[in-house]
Tab-separated table of C-alpha atoms in Angstrom:
chain	number	residue	atom	x	y	z
E	277	MET	CA	64.288	90.018	97.948
E	278	THR	CA	67.324	89.144	95.862
E	279	ASN	CA	66.883	85.754	94.243
E	280	ARG	CA	65.880	82.159	94.780
E	281	VAL	CA	67.803	79.010	95.556
E	282	THR	CA	67.688	76.493	92.739
E	283	SER	CA	68.473	72.952	93.799
E	284	THR	CA	66.985	69.484	93.723
E	285	SER	CA	65.892	67.699	96.874
E	286	THR	CA	68.685	65.147	96.534
E	287	MET	CA	71.313	67.909	96.563
E	288	ILE	CA	70.261	69.162	99.995
E	289	LYS	CA	71.719	67.004	102.763
E	290	LYS	CA	71.851	69.321	105.772
E	291	ILE	CA	69.833	72.416	106.715
E	292	ALA	CA	70.468	74.846	109.573
E	293	VAL	CA	67.639	76.869	111.106
E	294	LEU	CA	68.340	79.680	113.579
E	295	ARG	CA	65.526	80.208	116.108
E	296	ALA	CA	67.075	80.728	119.547
E	297	ASN	CA	64.173	82.139	121.531
E	298	ALA	CA	60.957	81.087	123.274
E	299	LEU	CA	58.181	78.507	122.979
E	300	GLY	CA	55.726	80.520	120.912
E	301	ASP	CA	58.504	81.497	118.533
E	302	PHE	CA	59.288	77.823	117.964
E	303	ILE	CA	55.637	76.971	117.339
E	304	PHE	CA	55.458	79.646	114.637
E	305	ILE	CA	58.148	77.954	112.531
E	306	LEU	CA	56.562	74.481	112.585
E	307	PRO	CA	54.837	74.870	109.185
E	308	ALA	CA	58.122	76.015	107.639
E	309	LEU	CA	59.927	73.023	109.154
E	310	GLN	CA	57.205	70.764	107.737
E	311	ALA	CA	57.696	72.318	104.307
E	312	LEU	CA	61.445	71.710	104.501
E	313	LYS	CA	60.940	68.091	105.542
E	314	ASP	CA	58.312	67.486	102.844
E	315	THR	CA	60.531	68.965	100.139
E	316	PHE	CA	63.911	67.665	101.325
E	317	PRO	CA	63.006	64.368	103.042
E	318	GLY	CA	66.586	63.126	103.076
E	319	ALA	CA	68.027	66.239	104.676
E	320	GLU	CA	68.905	66.619	108.345
E	321	ILE	CA	67.334	69.735	109.877
E	322	VAL	CA	69.549	71.197	112.594
E	323	LEU	CA	67.913	73.728	114.909
E	324	LEU	CA	70.307	76.324	116.289
E	325	GLY	CA	68.457	77.003	119.503
E	326	LYS	CA	68.498	77.173	123.271
E	327	PRO	CA	68.933	74.548	126.008
E	328	TRP	CA	65.177	74.206	126.422
E	329	HIS	CA	64.842	73.140	122.780
E	330	GLN	CA	67.340	70.341	123.324
E	331	GLU	CA	65.647	69.140	126.503
E	332	TYR	CA	62.085	69.351	125.183
E	333	LEU	CA	62.723	67.833	121.754
E	334	ALA	CA	64.774	64.894	123.039
E	335	ASN	CA	62.969	61.580	122.357
E	336	ARG	CA	60.052	63.467	120.817
E	337	PRO	CA	59.054	63.052	117.156
E	338	SER	CA	59.542	66.254	115.181
E	339	ASN	CA	61.027	67.543	111.974
E	340	VAL	CA	64.089	68.694	113.905
E	341	GLY	CA	66.787	66.086	113.572
E	342	ARG	CA	69.181	67.685	116.032
E	343	VAL	CA	69.464	70.721	118.294
E	344	VAL	CA	72.711	72.664	118.584
E	345	ILE	CA	72.768	75.116	121.485
E	346	VAL	CA	73.813	78.588	120.412
E	347	PRO	CA	76.369	80.259	122.699
E	348	PRO	CA	75.457	83.720	124.028
E	349	TYR	CA	75.633	86.172	121.143
E	350	PRO	CA	74.378	89.785	121.171
E	351	GLY	CA	70.858	89.880	119.755
E	352	VAL	CA	70.770	86.110	119.277
E	353	GLY	CA	69.720	84.530	122.539
E	354	ALA	CA	71.481	87.216	124.599
E	355	ALA	CA	71.109	90.935	125.302
E	356	TYR	CA	72.339	93.326	122.637
E	357	ASP	CA	75.078	94.624	124.941
E	358	TYR	CA	76.279	91.171	126.004
E	359	GLN	CA	80.069	90.924	126.269
E	360	VAL	CA	80.950	87.946	124.117
E	361	ASP	CA	83.530	85.271	124.730
E	362	GLU	CA	85.377	85.433	121.411
E	363	ALA	CA	87.210	82.157	121.996
E	364	GLU	CA	83.919	80.355	122.635
E	365	LEU	CA	82.331	81.887	119.541
E	366	ASN	CA	85.308	80.992	117.367
E	367	ARG	CA	85.084	77.364	118.508
E	368	PHE	CA	81.351	77.309	117.841
E	369	PHE	CA	81.594	78.752	114.340
E	370	ALA	CA	84.485	76.428	113.483
E	371	GLU	CA	82.281	73.484	114.458
E	372	MET	CA	79.378	74.860	112.425
E	373	GLN	CA	81.559	75.379	109.366
E	374	SER	CA	82.614	71.737	109.585
E	375	GLU	CA	78.923	70.758	109.328
E	376	ASN	CA	78.898	71.897	105.678
E	377	PHE	CA	75.309	73.114	105.700
E	378	ASP	CA	73.718	73.217	102.251
E	379	LEU	CA	71.059	75.708	103.366
E	380	ALA	CA	70.801	77.961	106.406
E	381	PHE	CA	67.670	79.891	107.345
E	382	GLN	CA	67.742	82.958	109.573
E	383	PHE	CA	64.388	82.824	111.405
E	384	HIS	CA	65.544	85.192	114.143
E	385	GLY	CA	64.301	88.736	113.635
E	386	GLY	CA	65.235	91.501	111.240
E	387	GLY	CA	68.845	90.439	110.825
E	388	LYS	CA	70.852	93.316	112.280
E	389	ASN	CA	72.576	90.880	114.640
E	390	SER	CA	71.427	87.507	113.331
E	391	ASN	CA	72.552	87.934	109.714
E	392	PRO	CA	76.230	88.440	110.670
E	393	PHE	CA	75.810	85.349	112.868
E	394	MET	CA	74.470	83.353	109.912
E	395	LEU	CA	77.240	84.448	107.588
E	396	ARG	CA	79.796	82.908	109.950
E	397	LEU	CA	78.216	79.435	109.643
E	398	GLY	CA	79.840	78.809	106.277
E	399	ALA	CA	76.638	77.475	104.681
E	400	LYS	CA	76.476	77.175	100.899
E	401	LYS	CA	73.380	79.399	100.843
E	402	VAL	CA	71.920	81.609	103.572
E	403	ILE	CA	68.295	82.772	103.381
E	404	GLY	CA	67.394	85.428	105.905
E	405	LEU	CA	65.140	88.270	106.905
E	406	GLN	CA	66.530	91.728	106.313
E	407	SER	CA	65.485	94.978	107.942
E	408	PRO	CA	66.792	98.283	106.513
E	409	VAL	CA	69.721	98.237	108.968
E	410	ALA	CA	70.664	94.570	108.489
E	411	PRO	CA	73.417	93.246	106.220
E	412	LYS	CA	72.433	91.176	103.215
E	413	VAL	CA	72.698	87.420	103.039
E	414	ASP	CA	72.612	85.274	99.893
E	415	VAL	CA	68.834	85.463	99.641
E	416	SER	CA	67.176	88.261	101.593
E	417	VAL	CA	63.509	88.657	102.498
E	418	PRO	CA	62.314	92.110	103.622
E	419	TYR	CA	61.497	92.121	107.320
E	420	VAL	CA	58.006	93.544	107.873
E	421	LEU	CA	57.190	93.871	111.556
E	422	TYR	CA	53.420	93.433	111.359
E	423	PHE	CA	53.091	90.258	109.365
E	424	SER	CA	51.876	86.746	110.170
E	425	GLU	CA	54.739	84.837	111.772
E	426	PRO	CA	53.992	81.381	110.293
E	427	MET	CA	53.493	82.903	106.846
E	428	ARG	CA	56.741	84.861	107.164
E	429	TYR	CA	58.758	81.653	107.467
E	430	LEU	CA	56.742	79.761	104.875
E	431	GLU	CA	57.544	82.545	102.425
E	432	MET	CA	61.229	82.204	103.237
E	433	VAL	CA	61.467	78.445	102.742
E	434	ALA	CA	59.478	78.768	99.517
E	435	LEU	CA	62.481	80.611	98.090
E	436	ALA	CA	64.333	77.302	98.358
E	437	GLY	CA	61.432	75.483	96.717
E	438	ALA	CA	59.968	74.142	99.978
E	439	LYS	CA	56.191	73.851	100.122
E	440	THR	CA	53.511	72.328	102.335
E	441	LEU	CA	49.728	72.245	102.351
E	442	ASP	CA	49.561	72.642	106.138
E	443	ILE	CA	49.924	76.309	107.065
E	444	GLU	CA	48.777	75.891	110.685
E	445	PRO	CA	51.347	74.779	113.287
E	446	ARG	CA	50.774	71.157	114.343
E	447	TRP	CA	52.163	69.357	117.382
E	448	GLU	CA	51.446	66.171	119.329
E	449	SER	CA	51.863	65.109	122.915
E	450	VAL	CA	53.837	61.976	123.778
E	451	PRO	CA	53.289	59.443	126.594
E	452	GLN	CA	55.820	61.036	128.941
E	453	ASP	CA	53.845	64.298	128.810
E	454	LEU	CA	50.793	62.580	130.254
E	455	GLU	CA	52.895	60.601	132.718
E	456	GLU	CA	54.174	63.832	134.238
E	457	LEU	CA	50.660	65.283	134.295
E	458	GLU	CA	49.320	62.179	136.030
E	459	ALA	CA	52.022	62.450	138.691
E	460	ILE	CA	50.720	65.946	139.506
E	461	LEU	CA	47.010	65.301	138.847
E	462	PRO	CA	46.262	61.581	139.321
E	463	ASP	CA	42.561	62.135	138.564
E	464	TYR	CA	42.987	64.351	135.496
E	465	LYS	CA	40.988	61.930	133.323
E	466	ASP	CA	37.930	62.501	135.515
E	467	LEU	CA	38.085	66.288	135.309
E	468	LYS	CA	36.749	68.699	132.717
E	469	ILE	CA	39.744	71.019	132.726
E	470	ILE	CA	39.942	74.528	131.341
E	471	VAL	CA	43.371	76.141	131.481
E	472	LEU	CA	43.853	79.817	132.260
E	473	HIS	CA	47.308	81.232	131.569
E	474	PRO	CA	47.319	84.849	132.823
E	475	GLY	CA	51.013	85.585	132.398
E	476	ALA	CA	53.140	86.867	129.531
E	477	THR	CA	56.736	88.025	129.333
E	478	ASP	CA	55.668	91.367	127.870
E	479	MET	CA	53.548	93.071	130.526
E	480	ARG	CA	51.550	94.910	127.854
E	481	ARG	CA	50.125	91.572	126.729
E	482	ARG	CA	48.668	90.742	130.134
E	483	TRP	CA	44.917	90.925	130.514
E	484	PRO	CA	43.957	92.052	134.072
E	485	ALA	CA	44.197	89.297	136.683
E	486	LYS	CA	40.777	90.090	138.164
E	487	LYS	CA	39.153	89.464	134.801
E	488	PHE	CA	40.809	86.070	134.539
E	489	ALA	CA	39.426	85.330	138.012
E	490	PHE	CA	35.946	86.408	136.918
E	491	VAL	CA	36.110	84.060	133.932
E	492	ALA	CA	37.294	81.252	136.219
E	493	ASP	CA	34.303	81.653	138.539
E	494	GLU	CA	31.870	81.756	135.620
E	495	LEU	CA	33.259	78.537	134.169
E	496	ILE	CA	33.398	76.783	137.537
E	497	LYS	CA	29.647	77.415	137.869
E	498	THR	CA	29.091	75.270	134.787
E	499	GLY	CA	31.065	72.303	136.099
E	500	PHE	CA	34.598	72.864	134.875
E	501	THR	CA	37.811	72.574	136.830
E	502	ILE	CA	40.085	75.555	136.292
E	503	ALA	CA	43.840	75.000	136.063
E	504	ILE	CA	45.937	78.152	136.373
E	505	THR	CA	49.372	77.774	134.836
E	506	GLY	CA	52.547	79.813	134.703
E	507	THR	CA	56.222	79.976	135.537
E	508	ASP	CA	58.011	81.381	138.541
E	509	PHE	CA	58.395	84.642	136.602
E	510	GLU	CA	54.584	84.864	136.474
E	511	LYS	CA	53.884	83.900	140.080
E	512	GLN	CA	52.723	87.370	141.146
E	513	VAL	CA	49.977	87.633	138.538
E	514	ILE	CA	48.923	84.037	139.260
E	515	LYS	CA	48.747	84.871	142.960
E	516	GLU	CA	46.450	87.787	142.142
E	517	VAL	CA	44.207	85.605	139.985
E	518	TRP	CA	44.071	82.943	142.688
E	519	GLU	CA	43.183	85.413	145.422
E	520	ASN	CA	40.252	86.726	143.386
E	521	ILE	CA	38.698	83.343	142.580
E	522	SER	CA	35.812	82.759	144.961
E	523	GLN	CA	35.299	79.041	144.202
E	524	LYS	CA	38.763	77.689	144.855
E	525	GLN	CA	37.519	74.154	145.524
E	526	GLN	CA	37.245	73.688	141.747
E	527	ALA	CA	40.480	75.452	140.872
E	528	LEU	CA	44.078	74.266	140.671
E	529	ASN	CA	47.113	76.491	141.100
E	530	LEU	CA	49.772	74.830	138.952
E	531	CYS	CA	52.232	77.717	138.957
E	532	ASN	CA	55.754	76.377	138.442
E	533	ARG	CA	54.619	72.776	138.990
E	534	LEU	CA	54.850	71.515	135.413
E	535	SER	CA	57.765	71.240	133.048
E	536	LEU	CA	57.109	72.062	129.405
E	537	ALA	CA	56.443	68.367	128.842
E	538	GLY	CA	53.864	68.328	131.632
E	539	MET	CA	52.322	71.510	130.268
E	540	THR	CA	52.048	69.842	126.874
E	541	GLY	CA	50.192	66.956	128.475
E	542	LEU	CA	47.827	69.291	130.330
E	543	LEU	CA	47.036	71.384	127.264
E	544	SER	CA	46.435	68.270	125.172
E	545	VAL	CA	43.674	66.976	127.481
E	546	SER	CA	42.026	70.304	128.329
E	547	LYS	CA	38.597	71.260	127.034
E	548	LEU	CA	39.658	74.853	126.440
E	549	VAL	CA	42.658	77.137	126.960
E	550	ILE	CA	42.220	80.850	127.681
E	551	ALA	CA	45.468	82.770	127.602
E	552	ASN	CA	47.310	85.901	126.681
E	553	ASP	CA	49.467	86.018	123.567
E	554	THR	CA	52.259	83.809	124.882
E	555	GLY	CA	53.759	80.361	124.341
E	556	PRO	CA	51.040	78.156	125.877
E	557	ILE	CA	48.253	79.570	123.683
E	558	HIS	CA	50.250	78.793	120.543
E	559	LEU	CA	51.213	75.338	121.824
E	560	ALA	CA	47.566	74.608	122.646
E	561	ARG	CA	46.502	75.553	119.144
E	562	ALA	CA	49.191	73.350	117.641
E	563	LEU	CA	47.838	70.501	119.795
E	564	LYS	CA	44.349	71.176	118.321
E	565	THR	CA	42.961	72.156	121.705
E	566	PRO	CA	40.200	74.815	121.503
E	567	THR	CA	41.474	78.220	122.542
E	568	VAL	CA	40.451	81.761	123.344
E	569	GLY	CA	43.449	83.991	122.738
E	570	ILE	CA	43.691	87.507	124.134
E	571	PHE	CA	45.860	89.689	121.922
E	572	TRP	CA	47.253	93.144	122.492
E	573	CYS	CA	46.121	95.046	119.391
E	574	SER	CA	48.777	94.698	116.692
E	575	ASN	CA	50.051	91.366	118.045
E	576	ALA	CA	46.910	89.845	116.583
E	577	ILE	CA	48.436	90.447	113.148
E	578	THR	CA	51.585	88.482	113.899
E	579	GLY	CA	50.275	85.778	116.197
E	580	MET	CA	46.614	84.945	115.683
E	581	SER	CA	45.608	81.663	114.113
E	582	PHE	CA	44.249	81.342	110.590
E	583	SER	CA	41.465	79.056	111.844
E	584	VAL	CA	38.175	80.285	113.309
E	585	MET	CA	36.654	76.849	113.900
E	586	GLN	CA	39.136	75.811	116.563
E	587	ASN	CA	40.460	79.150	117.787
E	588	ARG	CA	38.612	82.217	119.001
E	589	GLY	CA	40.865	85.253	118.870
E	590	ARG	CA	39.913	88.340	120.855
E	591	ASP	CA	41.646	91.645	120.260
E	592	LEU	CA	42.097	93.446	123.559
E	593	HIS	CA	43.968	96.528	124.649
E	594	GLN	CA	44.006	97.976	128.144
E	595	SER	CA	44.165	101.633	127.118
E	596	ASP	CA	41.166	103.938	126.946
E	597	SER	CA	41.545	104.201	123.183
E	598	CYS	CA	40.513	100.569	122.825
E	599	SER	CA	37.845	100.560	125.518
E	600	ASN	CA	35.134	99.721	123.010
E	601	LEU	CA	36.564	96.274	122.326
E	602	MET	CA	34.569	93.286	123.486
E	603	LYS	CA	35.114	92.292	127.107
E	604	ILE	CA	36.301	88.725	127.448
E	605	PRO	CA	34.067	87.539	130.328
E	606	GLN	CA	30.938	88.301	128.330
E	607	ALA	CA	32.613	86.980	125.200
E	608	VAL	CA	33.308	83.649	126.888
E	609	ARG	CA	29.658	83.340	127.918
E	610	ASN	CA	28.468	84.345	124.456
E	611	ASP	CA	30.875	82.010	122.695
E	612	ARG	CA	29.847	79.084	124.858
E	613	LYS	CA	26.175	79.577	124.010
E	614	LYS	CA	26.868	80.264	120.362
E	615	PHE	CA	29.303	77.442	119.679
E	616	LYS	CA	27.637	74.587	121.578
E	617	PRO	CA	25.343	73.487	118.741
E	618	ARG	CA	27.825	74.352	115.989
E	619	LEU	CA	31.093	72.971	117.309
E	620	PRO	CA	30.568	69.735	119.232
E	621	ALA	CA	34.328	69.150	119.102
E	622	TRP	CA	34.695	71.801	121.776
E	623	HIS	CA	32.850	69.583	124.309
E	624	LEU	CA	31.835	72.606	126.371
E	625	HIS	CA	28.966	70.822	128.070
């Protein structure tokens, strides 16, 4: 770490934040965005992100004032060996330099590729993560791989004086989320829905499909409707879960049927979400929906919630070396019995 940024809130008019990746990654920076907004209420926060950010955040209250889509850049929203369009990049960086950012935060990995990107923005001060192979920016924070993601970004914004009392990510659904859900599930208000999300981009994070199916059948026996969610990329694992559920009359296959807005609506009204370490589990937690998260060993360090009252994290690995870890089907049954009298907010009855 080199130094801190010293400035008053009235001096900061425009802040850039680089986070051009996936849903869960965005959820992790919400506390840091809240800290920036609390500390610099008059500043515009510009998210340098992906097309999905622009679509999802449009007409939705958030601390992001504007989304600027980042063009493909090696290691920043594109593969490391991506062949760049230099003319396109030059136009983009010229536009960004004209923004006259007072602060720019590099929330996009260890900085080997993203720090050079940030230095081309022309911001007055750049605060960024720095791995041993990354170039320095104005204020550098050592990049430690196994470290809480929300805390990582809160530590960074604190170097600019930004603080917040809310360290957990928080998010809210909006009416259009529920409108989309109702178009797919007209009777959703009459159902006690539990969401299972068996997919994950990283295959190592996927709990076995048959075990998700077992959990589904156990919960169906107690009167819940199971909604299985996922994208087209995850359709094969969802197909396997579906084929192994014996009580399909109380199950819904929603694979590729909901946009992110519709998914937000579904998660917001569900009684419980059981998922691998992927975007929907982190979105559900931000929505204050009870969750059981299944984490692949060390990912629990970076991604698990700080709260134990709302979120039940389970550390699971599929290798023999971790075979002594608690099995989720039994854990779900145990948790349900244990938490019923203690946590009425779960409504698991």
